[in-house]
Structures are given as C-alpha cells and as structure tokens.
Amino acid sequence: SAVISQKPSRDICQRGTSLTIQCQVDSQVTMMFWYRQQPGQSLTLIATANQGSEATYESGFVIDKFPISRPNLTFSTLTVSNMSPEDSSIYLCSVEFGEGTQYFGPGTRLLVL
Amino acid sequence: EDQVTQSPEALRLQEGESSSLNCSYTVSGLRGLFWYRQDPGKGPEFLFTLYSAGEEKEKERLKATLTKKESFLHITAPKPEDSATYLCAVQSSSGSARQLTFGSGTQLTVLP
C-alpha cells in the first residue's frame, strides 16, 4: 500500500476564485486518479493523471475547469477553477498499487460560498 | 457502461447481529471488484479485492464473496466500531482504462 497525503484538508472559498489541491505519495506510482464526492453521494472519477502524459478526463469534466499537473511519480495537483457553490464537494486522490487496487488519500473538503 | 448497485442504502444492526450487504454489478469484463470502508469526513479505506467468481476473502468480522453478477460483504457479530459506509467498486478489463466505478454505498450503523 502507500501513504497518501492531501493539502489542504479543508477550505472555504468565495465563488469565482480557484483552489489548488495537492496530493503527495510516499512511493513512486505510475497511475494517480482524482475523484469528486458530492454531499451524500458516492465517488465520481474526474480524471486519470499519469506522469509524463496529459491527464485523461471523464465525461462531464474539462481541463479548463479542473487543470491537473503530474510533475513526477509522487506528486499531483488538481485545480478547481472559477468556483461556484456547485463545486462544494470532497476531492480525493488515489493511486493504484497491485492488480488494480486503488488507495485513497484523506480528501479535501471544499465549501464554496 | 459499467454499473454498480448497492443494497440496502442503510442498515441498522444490533451489536452481534450478523448480516450481509449486496453489490450487484454489470461490467464488460471484470478485472476486479473492490470493497472499501468510508468513515465520515475521511477517504475510503481499502478492504478487499476479488478477481473471479467463487473467490472469498476474510478480514476479522468481514467476509467478501463474489459471483458473476454480485458480491456480498458478510458482517459477523458486528461491533459499534464497524459503523461506516461500505462502498463497492468495479474495474473493467476492456480497454486500457483503470478507473473504478463506484456504487452509492451502504451506510451501516451498529447499535450497542
């Protein structure tokens, strides 16, 4: 498995602003994923971020709104741009270890006013 | 399109009262089925991976089983600390995508 940390753990932001969320892993991993969990709902994949290539976004998510960086094998960032109250969610990063198993970070709780 | 349906949505048990959670899935080739536990305000915690029908895995009071259409998470003699939301997810073997498709979860409450 892996130890995964996220910063910030929570934030309150004003609409129209942007927030960058960091995900740090204690070992090198090829595949990292970003998920969103809206209040009372399950996890929805935003994008897959592999080091050395552009992130792959799921239907309904676009790079202009959720730009992702993956500068090395232990780190990634997700930016939530031009935020609105509908962006209030928990944002989670995960990494894949072993045969398909993903391990999750503690999440970033975002509230947009 | 991969789909995962979990039932029941919520389950309340008395301490020691065994029960099962259900995860029904449709996927174009199953690479793996995953169970997670999620406590309020935290990220999902990995429990089990199942790869093929007939496979079973156990961890303390939890046992996960898999058929070609569904998976069960059996909880034997649960304790209050087992209270959490249990999530099921599948990964398809078609194409190169590695993402997980999650169900909506079962919120388990174990009363002392």
XYZ file of C-alpha atoms in Angstrom:
225
model
C 0.000 0.000 0.000
C 1.022 3.653 0.213
C 0.754 6.643 2.492
C -1.114 9.411 0.709
C -1.497 12.959 1.966
C -3.570 15.838 0.649
C -3.369 19.563 1.222
C -5.413 21.422 2.236
C -7.618 19.127 4.293
C -10.451 21.633 4.003
C -11.102 25.129 2.718
C -13.848 27.687 2.380
C -13.641 29.731 -0.809
C -15.514 32.524 -2.495
C -17.208 31.945 -5.826
C -15.131 32.905 -8.833
C -11.836 32.006 -7.191
C -9.616 28.944 -7.756
C -8.149 26.385 -5.375
C -5.232 24.033 -5.989
C -5.246 20.722 -4.128
C -2.021 18.815 -3.637
C -1.604 15.037 -3.433
C 1.649 13.518 -2.192
C 2.506 9.801 -2.134
C 5.329 8.235 -0.154
C 6.435 5.998 -3.031
C 6.610 6.212 -6.802
C 3.425 5.329 -8.646
C 2.509 5.426 -12.297
C -1.223 5.972 -12.074
C -2.954 8.609 -9.984
C -6.622 9.448 -10.040
C -8.755 12.381 -8.930
C -12.316 11.807 -7.704
C -15.127 14.042 -6.524
C -17.623 13.060 -3.845
C -20.565 15.412 -3.638
C -22.530 15.603 -0.391
C -24.300 12.334 0.355
C -23.142 10.732 -2.869
C -20.547 8.230 -3.988
C -17.283 8.826 -5.801
C -17.109 10.069 -9.380
C -13.858 9.975 -11.327
C -12.707 13.354 -12.608
C -9.520 12.350 -14.413
C -6.605 9.951 -14.581
C -3.160 11.519 -14.249
C -0.138 9.590 -15.457
C 3.327 11.029 -15.158
C 4.688 12.221 -18.480
C 1.376 12.495 -20.266
C -1.671 14.712 -20.341
C -4.442 13.882 -17.913
C -7.413 11.960 -19.278
C -10.750 13.492 -18.286
C -14.066 11.719 -17.824
C -17.268 12.826 -19.494
C -18.565 15.992 -17.872
C -15.164 17.209 -16.685
C -12.938 19.537 -18.712
C -9.353 20.671 -18.416
C -10.228 24.365 -18.240
C -12.292 23.762 -15.113
C -10.085 21.099 -13.496
C -6.483 21.500 -14.684
C -4.180 18.768 -13.394
C -0.423 18.608 -13.084
C 1.696 15.481 -12.613
C 5.304 16.661 -12.466
C 6.769 13.440 -11.031
C 5.890 9.954 -9.795
C 4.996 11.021 -6.237
C 3.014 14.232 -6.672
C -0.018 15.673 -8.429
C -2.216 18.749 -8.180
C -5.842 19.373 -9.086
C -7.082 22.927 -9.503
C -10.753 23.764 -9.212
C -11.139 26.921 -11.293
C -13.702 29.712 -11.249
C -15.556 28.006 -8.433
C -19.292 28.059 -7.853
C -21.305 26.626 -4.933
C -21.943 23.503 -7.056
C -18.232 22.698 -6.724
C -18.642 22.154 -2.989
C -17.513 18.566 -2.555
C -14.849 16.310 -1.163
C -11.978 15.913 -3.625
C -9.972 12.708 -3.332
C -6.802 11.496 -4.963
C -5.949 7.826 -5.269
C -3.064 5.711 -6.501
C -3.020 2.243 -7.943
C -0.967 -0.493 -6.273
C -1.005 -4.149 -7.099
C -3.511 -5.541 -9.552
C -5.999 -2.701 -9.904
C -6.326 -1.859 -6.206
C -6.557 1.864 -5.519
C -5.657 3.512 -2.243
C -7.158 6.860 -1.353
C -5.949 9.985 0.327
C -7.848 11.560 3.222
C -9.668 14.003 0.947
C -10.039 17.776 0.700
C -13.360 19.220 1.867
C -14.251 22.261 -0.209
C -17.070 24.667 0.555
C -17.759 27.430 -1.963
C -19.818 30.377 -0.783
C -21.426 1.279 -19.436
C -20.329 -0.246 -16.130
C -22.915 -0.088 -13.351
C -22.811 -0.890 -9.646
C -25.880 -1.057 -7.403
C -25.611 -1.499 -3.656
C -28.354 -2.526 -1.269
C -29.651 -1.718 1.187
C -28.910 2.022 1.228
C -28.859 1.960 5.011
C -28.759 -0.827 7.575
C -29.110 -0.675 11.331
C -27.974 -3.690 13.342
C -27.733 -4.514 16.976
C -24.273 -5.414 18.191
C -23.720 -9.101 17.450
C -26.472 -9.270 14.804
C -24.871 -10.680 11.645
C -25.989 -9.535 8.190
C -24.908 -9.092 4.569
C -24.520 -6.173 2.204
C -25.154 -6.656 -1.503
C -23.331 -5.274 -4.536
C -24.790 -6.060 -7.961
C -22.755 -5.150 -10.995
C -22.717 -5.121 -14.774
C -19.361 -4.706 -16.454
C -17.859 -5.522 -19.825
C -15.348 -7.978 -18.438
C -14.415 -7.846 -14.760
C -10.828 -7.025 -13.917
C -11.590 -6.702 -10.214
C -14.265 -5.928 -7.628
C -13.268 -3.838 -4.638
C -14.752 -3.188 -1.222
C -13.959 -0.068 0.766
C -14.981 1.313 4.120
C -15.505 5.052 4.485
C -15.842 6.862 7.778
C -17.415 10.342 7.858
C -15.008 13.020 6.674
C -12.351 10.524 5.580
C -11.174 8.900 2.377
C -12.200 5.318 1.539
C -10.172 2.628 3.275
C -9.363 -0.441 1.185
C -10.799 -3.744 2.438
C -10.786 -6.413 -0.284
C -10.140 -7.127 -3.934
C -11.928 -10.037 -5.633
C -10.994 -11.137 -9.135
C -13.110 -14.148 -10.115
C -16.411 -15.835 -9.311
C -16.185 -18.125 -6.319
C -13.413 -16.171 -4.670
C -13.748 -15.309 -0.964
C -11.670 -13.119 1.326
C -11.869 -12.528 5.054
C -10.637 -9.911 7.468
C -11.678 -10.003 11.105
C -15.507 -9.873 11.148
C -15.808 -9.222 7.409
C -16.030 -11.735 4.581
C -16.418 -10.820 0.923
C -17.691 -13.220 -1.739
C -18.096 -12.901 -5.489
C -20.376 -14.402 -8.142
C -20.663 -13.491 -11.815
C -23.338 -10.891 -11.070
C -22.905 -9.771 -7.487
C -20.752 -9.593 -4.421
C -21.690 -9.866 -0.769
C -19.994 -8.396 2.249
C -20.899 -10.542 5.232
C -20.516 -8.999 8.669
C -20.378 -11.490 11.518
C -21.170 -10.369 15.063
C -20.640 -6.689 14.271
C -19.449 -4.160 16.820
C -20.250 -0.429 17.015
C -16.830 0.359 15.541
C -17.941 -1.363 12.330
C -20.345 1.521 11.737
C -19.356 3.203 8.458
C -20.361 3.468 4.817
C -19.277 0.452 2.789
C -18.525 1.083 -0.861
C -18.285 -1.415 -3.696
C -16.462 -0.653 -6.953
C -15.622 -2.493 -10.163
C -12.823 -2.183 -12.658
C -13.419 -3.267 -16.237
C -10.949 -5.347 -18.180
C -11.980 -3.828 -21.515
C -9.598 -1.275 -22.973
C -6.723 0.297 -21.089
C -8.753 2.354 -18.622
C -8.039 1.646 -14.976
C -10.733 3.714 -13.331
C -13.125 2.370 -10.715
C -16.897 2.653 -10.981
C -18.423 3.002 -7.536
C -21.811 2.142 -6.128
C -23.669 4.566 -3.910
C -22.736 2.693 -0.751
C -24.457 1.105 2.231
C -24.474 3.133 5.424
C -24.127 0.659 8.298
C -24.972 1.583 11.882
C -24.256 -0.923 14.642
C -26.002 -0.124 17.897
C -24.501 -1.156 21.239
